[in-house]
Coordinates of C-alpha atoms in Angstrom, one line a residue:
Chain A
X1179 CA -30.0 28.5 6.7
X1180 CA -33.1 27.7 4.9
X1181 CA -35.2 26.1 7.7
X1182 CA -36.4 22.2 6.6
X1183 CA -39.2 21.2 8.2
X1184 CA -38.5 17.5 7.1
X1185 CA -34.9 17.3 9.4
X1186 CA -36.3 19.5 12.2
X1187 CA -39.3 17.0 13.5
X1188 CA -36.3 13.6 12.6
X1189 CA -34.7 15.7 15.1
X1190 CA -37.1 15.8 17.4
X1191 CA -38.4 12.8 16.7
X1192 CA -35.0 10.7 17.2
X1193 CA -32.5 13.2 19.4
X1194 CA -34.0 11.9 23.2
X1195 CA -33.4 7.8 21.4
X1196 CA -29.9 8.0 19.8
X1197 CA -28.6 10.2 22.7
X1198 CA -29.4 7.4 24.9
X1199 CA -28.3 5.0 23.2
X1200 CA -24.7 6.7 22.5
X1201 CA -24.7 8.0 25.7
X1202 CA -24.5 3.9 26.7
X1203 CA -22.1 3.3 24.1
X1204 CA -19.6 6.2 24.9
X1205 CA -20.2 7.2 28.9
X1206 CA -20.4 10.4 28.8
X1207 CA -22.4 13.1 28.3
X1208 CA -20.0 15.6 25.1
X1209 CA -19.0 12.3 23.7
X1210 CA -22.5 11.7 23.2
X1211 CA -24.0 15.0 21.9
X1212 CA -20.8 14.9 19.4
X1213 CA -21.9 10.9 18.0
X1214 CA -25.7 12.1 17.5
X1215 CA -25.2 15.0 16.0
X1216 CA -22.6 13.0 13.5
X1217 CA -25.0 11.0 13.5
X1218 CA -27.5 14.0 12.1
X1219 CA -24.3 14.9 10.1
X1220 CA -24.5 11.8 8.2
X1221 CA -28.4 11.7 7.4
X1222 CA -29.5 15.2 6.5
X1223 CA -26.3 13.7 3.7
X1224 CA -26.3 10.4 3.3
X1225 CA -30.4 10.2 4.5
X1226 CA -31.6 10.8 0.8
X1227 CA -30.4 7.3 -0.9
X1228 CA -32.5 5.3 2.2
X1229 CA -35.6 4.5 -0.1
X1230 CA -38.2 2.4 2.8
X1231 CA -38.2 5.6 4.1
X1232 CA -39.9 3.1 6.8
X1233 CA -36.5 2.0 8.2
X1234 CA -35.5 5.6 9.2
X1235 CA -35.2 4.9 13.1
X1236 CA -33.5 1.8 12.2
X1237 CA -31.2 4.3 9.5
X1238 CA -30.5 6.0 12.1
X1239 CA -29.1 3.6 14.6
X1240 CA -27.2 1.5 12.4
X1241 CA -25.0 4.6 11.8
X1242 CA -24.9 5.7 14.5
X1243 CA -23.3 2.4 16.3
X1244 CA -20.7 2.4 13.0
X1245 CA -19.5 5.6 13.7
X1246 CA -19.6 4.5 17.4
X1247 CA -17.3 2.0 15.8
X1248 CA -14.2 3.9 14.1
X1249 CA -14.3 5.9 16.3
X1250 CA -13.6 3.8 19.4
X1251 CA -12.2 0.9 16.9
X1252 CA -9.0 0.4 19.2
X1253 CA -10.7 -0.1 22.2
X1254 CA -13.9 -1.7 20.4
X1255 CA -10.4 -4.3 18.8
X1256 CA -8.6 -4.9 22.3
X1257 CA -11.2 -4.8 24.9
X1258 CA -13.2 -8.6 24.0
X1259 CA -12.5 -10.9 27.3
X1260 CA -14.7 -13.7 27.5
X1261 CA -16.8 -13.7 30.1
X1262 CA -16.8 -15.4 33.8
X1263 CA -20.1 -15.5 34.5
X1264 CA -22.7 -18.7 33.9
X1265 CA -26.0 -18.2 33.3
X1266 CA -27.7 -20.2 35.0
X1267 CA -25.8 -18.4 38.1
X1268 CA -27.7 -14.5 38.1
X1269 CA -27.1 -12.5 40.4
X1270 CA -30.6 -11.5 41.6
X1271 CA -30.9 -7.7 42.0
X1272 CA -34.1 -6.9 43.7
X1273 CA -36.0 -4.1 41.3
X1274 CA -36.2 -2.0 45.0
X1275 CA -32.6 -1.2 44.5
X1276 CA -32.4 -0.3 40.8
X1277 CA -35.5 2.1 41.4
X1278 CA -33.0 3.9 45.0
X1279 CA -29.9 4.7 42.3
X1280 CA -29.8 7.2 40.5
X1281 CA -29.6 7.0 36.5
X1282 CA -26.4 8.2 35.8
X1283 CA -25.9 5.3 38.5
X1284 CA -27.2 2.8 37.0
X1285 CA -24.9 4.1 33.3
X1286 CA -22.2 4.0 35.4
X1287 CA -22.3 1.1 36.0
X1288 CA -23.9 0.1 32.5
X1289 CA -20.7 1.7 30.8
X1290 CA -18.2 -0.9 32.8
X1291 CA -19.6 -3.9 30.4
X1292 CA -17.6 -3.9 27.3
X1293 CA -18.8 -2.5 24.6
X1294 CA -19.8 -5.1 23.1
X1295 CA -22.2 -5.9 25.6
X1296 CA -23.5 -2.1 25.9
X1297 CA -24.0 -1.3 22.6
X1298 CA -27.0 -4.6 22.6
X1299 CA -28.3 -4.6 25.5
X1300 CA -29.2 -0.2 26.0
X1301 CA -31.1 -1.3 22.9
X1302 CA -32.4 -4.1 24.6
X1303 CA -34.0 -2.0 27.3
X1304 CA -34.7 1.7 24.8
X1305 CA -36.2 1.0 22.2
X1306 CA -38.9 -1.4 21.1
X1307 CA -36.7 -2.9 18.0
X1308 CA -37.0 -6.4 17.7
X1309 CA -34.0 -9.0 18.2
X1310 CA -33.7 -8.5 14.2
X1311 CA -33.6 -5.2 14.2
X1312 CA -30.9 -5.0 17.0
X1313 CA -29.0 -7.5 15.2
X1314 CA -29.3 -5.3 11.7
X1315 CA -28.5 -2.2 13.2
X1316 CA -25.3 -3.9 15.5
X1317 CA -24.0 -5.5 12.0
X1318 CA -24.1 -8.6 14.0
X1319 CA -25.9 -12.6 13.3
X1320 CA -28.9 -12.6 15.8
X1321 CA -27.9 -15.3 17.6
X1322 CA -25.0 -13.2 18.6
X1323 CA -27.4 -10.9 20.3
X1324 CA -29.6 -12.7 21.6
X1325 CA -26.3 -14.4 23.7
X1326 CA -24.6 -10.4 24.4
X1327 CA -27.9 -9.5 25.7
X1328 CA -28.1 -12.5 27.9
X1329 CA -24.6 -12.4 28.9
X1330 CA -24.6 -8.5 29.4
X1331 CA -27.2 -8.4 31.9
X1332 CA -25.3 -10.5 33.7
X1333 CA -22.4 -9.1 34.3
X1334 CA -24.7 -5.6 34.3
X1335 CA -26.4 -7.6 37.7
X1336 CA -23.4 -8.6 38.6
X1337 CA -22.0 -5.6 39.1
X1338 CA -25.0 -4.2 40.3
X1339 CA -25.1 -6.3 43.5
X1340 CA -21.4 -5.4 43.6
X1341 CA -19.5 -7.7 45.6
X1342 CA -20.9 -8.9 48.9
X1343 CA -23.5 -8.9 47.9
X1344 CA -24.7 -11.9 46.1
X1345 CA -26.5 -13.7 49.1
X1346 CA -30.1 -12.4 47.5
X1347 CA -28.9 -14.4 45.2
X1348 CA -32.8 -16.2 44.1
X1349 CA -31.5 -18.5 41.5
X1350 CA -34.3 -19.9 39.8
X1351 CA -32.2 -23.1 38.0
X1352 CA -33.3 -26.7 38.9
Chain T
X954 CA -38.1 -27.8 28.1
X955 CA -36.5 -27.5 31.6
X956 CA -37.2 -24.9 33.9
X957 CA -32.9 -23.9 32.6
X958 CA -34.0 -23.8 29.7
X959 CA -37.2 -21.9 30.4
X960 CA -35.0 -19.4 32.1
X961 CA -32.2 -18.8 30.2
X962 CA -35.3 -17.8 27.3
X963 CA -37.4 -16.1 29.5
X964 CA -33.6 -13.8 30.4
X965 CA -34.1 -11.8 27.3
X966 CA -37.9 -11.9 27.3
X967 CA -39.4 -8.2 26.9
X968 CA -43.0 -7.6 27.8
X969 CA -45.4 -6.9 25.8
X970 CA -42.2 -6.6 22.7
X971 CA -40.8 -10.1 22.5
X972 CA -44.7 -11.4 23.1
X973 CA -45.4 -12.8 20.2
X974 CA -41.5 -14.6 19.7
X975 CA -43.2 -18.0 19.8
X976 CA -39.0 -19.1 21.2
X977 CA -40.8 -17.1 24.8
X978 CA -43.8 -17.8 24.2
X979 CA -43.9 -20.6 24.6
X980 CA -41.3 -20.3 27.6
X981 CA -43.5 -18.1 29.2
X982 CA -46.2 -21.7 29.5
X983 CA -43.5 -23.4 31.2
X984 CA -43.5 -21.1 33.2
X985 CA -46.6 -20.8 34.4
X986 CA -46.8 -24.9 35.3
X987 CA -43.6 -24.0 37.1
X988 CA -44.6 -21.7 40.7
X989 CA -41.0 -20.4 41.3
X990 CA -39.8 -19.4 37.6
X991 CA -43.5 -17.8 37.5
X992 CA -42.2 -16.3 40.7
X993 CA -38.6 -14.7 39.3
X994 CA -40.6 -14.2 35.6
X995 CA -41.8 -11.2 37.7
X996 CA -38.9 -10.4 39.6
X997 CA -37.6 -10.3 36.1
X998 CA -40.2 -8.1 34.5
X999 CA -39.9 -5.2 37.5
X1000 CA -36.1 -5.6 37.3
X1001 CA -36.6 -4.8 33.1
X1002 CA -38.6 -2.4 33.9
X1003 CA -36.6 -0.1 36.5
X1004 CA -33.7 -0.6 34.1
X1005 CA -35.8 1.0 31.7
X1006 CA -37.0 3.7 33.6
X1007 CA -33.8 4.6 35.1
X1008 CA -32.0 4.5 31.6
X1009 CA -35.4 6.7 30.4
X1010 CA -34.7 9.4 32.8
X1011 CA -31.6 10.5 30.9
X1012 CA -32.1 13.6 29.2
X1013 CA -30.0 15.0 26.9
X1014 CA -27.7 18.6 27.3
X1015 CA -29.9 21.8 27.1
X1016 CA -29.8 22.7 23.1
X1017 CA -29.1 19.2 21.2
X1018 CA -31.9 19.4 19.1
X1019 CA -31.5 23.2 18.5
X1020 CA -27.7 22.5 17.8
X1021 CA -27.9 19.9 15.3
X1022 CA -30.6 21.1 13.8
X1023 CA -28.3 25.0 13.4
X1024 CA -25.6 22.7 12.1
X1025 CA -27.4 20.9 9.2
X1026 CA -25.0 20.5 6.6
X1027 CA -26.6 21.8 3.3
X1028 CA -28.3 18.9 1.8
X1029 CA -25.9 17.7 -1.5
X1030 CA -29.6 16.7 -3.0
X1031 CA -31.5 19.8 -2.5
X1032 CA -28.9 21.8 -4.6
X1033 CA -27.0 18.7 -6.2
X1034 CA -28.2 15.3 -7.7
X1035 CA -26.5 12.9 -8.9
X1036 CA -27.1 13.8 -12.3
X1037 CA -26.3 16.6 -12.1
X1038 CA -22.8 16.1 -10.5
X1039 CA -22.3 13.6 -13.0
X1040 CA -22.8 16.5 -16.3
X1041 CA -21.2 18.6 -13.9
X1042 CA -18.1 16.1 -13.7
X1043 CA -18.3 16.0 -17.4
X1044 CA -18.6 19.6 -18.0
X1045 CA -15.4 19.5 -16.2
X1046 CA -13.6 16.7 -18.0
X1047 CA -14.5 18.3 -21.1
X1048 CA -13.2 22.1 -20.2
X1049 CA -10.1 20.3 -19.6
X1050 CA -9.2 18.7 -22.4
X1051 CA -10.1 22.3 -23.7
X1052 CA -7.8 24.0 -21.5
X1053 CA -5.5 21.4 -22.1
X1054 CA -5.5 21.3 -25.6
X1055 CA -6.0 25.6 -25.7
X1056 CA -2.4 25.8 -23.4
X1057 CA -0.4 23.3 -24.6
X1058 CA 2.4 24.5 -25.7
X1059 CA 2.6 25.8 -29.4
X1060 CA 5.5 24.5 -31.6
X1061 CA 8.5 26.4 -31.1
X1062 CA 8.5 29.3 -33.5
X1063 CA 12.0 29.4 -35.2
X1064 CA 12.2 29.3 -39.3
X1065 CA 12.2 25.7 -39.0
X1066 CA 9.4 24.1 -37.8
X1067 CA 6.7 27.7 -39.1
X1068 CA 8.6 25.6 -42.9
X1069 CA 7.3 21.8 -41.2
X1070 CA 4.0 23.8 -41.1
X1071 CA 3.9 24.6 -44.3
X1072 CA 4.7 21.8 -46.1
X1073 CA 2.3 18.8 -43.7
X1074 CA -0.8 21.9 -44.9
X1075 CA 0.4 20.8 -48.9
X1076 CA 0.9 17.8 -48.2
X1077 CA -2.6 17.2 -46.2
X1078 CA -4.7 19.5 -48.5
X1079 CA -6.5 21.8 -47.4
X1080 CA -9.7 24.8 -48.6
X1081 CA -9.2 27.6 -50.2
X1082 CA -11.2 30.8 -48.9
X1083 CA -11.6 32.1 -52.3
X1084 CA -11.4 30.5 -55.7
X1085 CA -10.0 33.0 -58.8
X1086 CA -7.6 33.9 -61.0
X1087 CA -7.9 37.5 -61.0
X1088 CA -5.1 38.4 -58.5
X1089 CA -6.5 41.5 -58.0
X1090 CA -8.6 40.4 -56.6
X1091 CA -7.3 37.5 -54.3
X1092 CA -5.2 40.8 -52.6
X1093 CA -8.1 42.3 -52.3
X1094 CA -9.3 39.2 -50.4
X1095 CA -6.5 39.0 -48.3
X1096 CA -6.3 42.5 -47.2
X1097 CA -9.7 42.5 -46.3
X1098 CA -9.1 39.1 -44.4
X1099 CA -6.6 41.2 -42.4
X1100 CA -3.6 38.8 -43.7
X1101 CA -0.6 39.9 -45.5
X1102 CA -2.3 41.5 -49.3
X1103 CA 2.0 43.6 -49.9
X1104 CA 3.4 40.4 -50.9
X1105 CA 5.2 40.5 -54.3
X1106 CA 5.2 37.2 -56.3
X1107 CA 8.3 36.8 -58.0
X1108 CA 8.6 36.9 -61.8
X1109 CA 8.4 33.3 -62.6
X1110 CA 5.8 32.6 -60.7
X1111 CA 4.3 35.5 -62.6
X1112 CA 4.2 33.4 -65.1
X1113 CA 2.2 30.4 -63.9
X1114 CA -1.7 31.1 -63.1
X1115 CA -3.4 32.0 -60.3
X1116 CA -6.2 30.2 -58.1
X1117 CA -6.5 31.3 -55.1
X1118 CA -5.7 31.4 -51.8
X1119 CA -6.9 31.1 -48.2
X1120 CA -5.3 32.3 -44.8
X1121 CA -4.2 30.3 -42.1
X1122 CA -2.2 31.0 -38.8
X1123 CA 1.0 30.5 -37.3
X1124 CA 1.4 31.4 -33.2
X1125 CA -1.6 33.9 -34.1
X1126 CA -0.6 35.9 -36.9
X1127 CA -1.7 35.8 -39.9
X1128 CA -0.2 33.7 -43.1
X1129 CA -0.8 33.9 -46.0
X1130 CA -1.3 31.3 -49.1
X1131 CA -1.2 32.1 -52.8
X1132 CA -1.8 29.0 -55.2
X1133 CA -1.2 28.2 -58.1
X1134 CA -0.8 26.2 -61.2
X1135 CA 2.1 26.1 -63.3
X1136 CA 0.7 23.7 -65.4
X1137 CA -1.0 20.1 -65.8
X1138 CA -0.3 18.0 -62.4
X1139 CA 2.2 20.8 -60.8
X1140 CA 1.2 23.5 -58.0
X1141 CA 2.8 25.7 -56.4
X1142 CA 2.1 27.6 -52.9
X1143 CA 3.7 30.9 -51.6
X1144 CA 3.3 31.7 -48.2
X1145 CA 3.3 34.7 -46.7
X1146 CA 4.0 36.2 -43.5
X1147 CA 5.3 39.1 -41.2
X1148 CA 8.5 38.3 -40.3
X1149 CA 8.2 39.7 -36.4
X1150 CA 6.3 36.4 -36.7
X1151 CA 8.8 34.6 -36.0
X1152 CA 11.5 35.5 -34.3
X1153 CA 13.6 33.0 -33.8
X1154 CA 15.0 33.2 -37.5
X1155 CA 18.4 34.4 -39.3
X1156 CA 17.1 37.2 -41.3
X1157 CA 17.8 36.2 -45.3
X1158 CA 17.4 37.6 -48.3
X1159 CA 18.5 35.2 -49.9
X1160 CA 16.4 32.1 -50.4
X1161 CA 17.5 29.6 -48.3
X1162 CA 16.3 26.0 -49.6
X1163 CA 15.0 22.4 -48.1
X1164 CA 13.5 19.5 -48.6
X1165 CA 11.1 17.4 -46.3
X1166 CA 10.0 14.3 -47.3
X1167 CA 8.2 14.8 -51.3
X1168 CA 8.3 18.8 -51.2
X1169 CA 10.9 21.5 -51.2
X1170 CA 10.8 24.6 -49.5
X1171 CA 12.7 28.2 -50.2
X1172 CA 12.2 30.4 -47.5
X1173 CA 13.3 34.3 -48.2
X1174 CA 12.5 37.8 -46.5
X1175 CA 12.2 40.9 -48.6
X1176 CA 10.2 44.6 -46.9
X1177 CA 9.0 43.1 -43.8
X1178 CA 7.7 39.9 -45.0
X1179 CA 9.2 36.7 -44.6
X1180 CA 7.9 34.1 -48.4
X1181 CA 7.9 30.7 -48.8
X1182 CA 7.5 28.8 -51.5
X1183 CA 6.8 25.4 -51.1
X1184 CA 6.5 22.7 -54.1
X1185 CA 6.6 18.6 -54.6
X1186 CA 9.3 18.5 -56.2
X1187 CA 13.5 18.5 -55.5
X1188 CA 14.8 21.6 -54.6
X1189 CA 16.0 22.6 -58.0
X1190 CA 12.6 22.2 -59.3
X1191 CA 12.0 25.4 -56.6
X1192 CA 14.6 26.8 -58.0
X1193 CA 13.1 27.4 -60.5
X1194 CA 10.5 29.6 -59.1
X1195 CA 12.3 32.2 -58.1

């Protein structure tokens, strides 16, 4: 196959970020790699339709997320549950606890959250995207993204604390 | 703004990313006046950095980039622009139309259809390939154009004036069309084709006369040829030229 320097450069620039986003969504290595590859496959066929090349990164993330939703429609359709934690009762996991944790274990905890929180949280932590851009990638309103990130973080902290670790909370509220 | 509101807002704050958002700026300003909240903000910043750092440790599997690059499909745009695809589609439609035209089943190859076809030719108008009153010249022209030229003209037709000839085709077989004028307003046409060109027929050396609308036609076989004599008028008119 004829080398395509532009395509190769694009892969080098974004495949790690896309893979991490995919991993956060699908929670396993093989599916994350497939999703990443599929995203670049779609780019190779349709990327030329993107008029504003400054939007390449958003386009790739949006495409990956859309592919994830299509493949996991059933999971996403039936997984939504009301969050049971109030944001003013945040379990406060200590930064040291996180730093001592294995990265895969952290992802495992993240993976226990529902998909509608995982996507926004991974973008929140990994990508320096403004909230508007995250909303565009996920195809949801800005307010929804903000609320999912807040609630997702609360759930993640709760998961990280685990049962019986709630004594370490330092809740900041009146 | 109170502490709870500021906490909720700052829960989503990312140091260095969201600093320009006035919502966060206001909440941060509020936190500067509340040491306990400020302490929580500092801890939250630490948690954010710790989680981000851990997630960034995740590395794709070895060789994924290479797999993506080698698995790249040939981009459509390199070879086919949207305009070219449209042109190809138009060409395919045209090709399909031409193929349909050429491959469509022809009329049933029997004598009745042949007679109708000849009647349509004279009724709709035609253009003679050669205009000449010279029977020999007409015959030479037909022979040179691979049309039946060894025909026999009836005695009655020999008394009329030859006008010329044309060559037609019936299921790929050449057909000779001879035009005669008996008197002003009455033209007579004699069609000649090899007998084998019309397999579905009843061999009949005696002329059989049929009427097709305003035209009458007499059909017979002779010398390995099938003749059709057509004239505008009733069957008795065509009978007079046999």
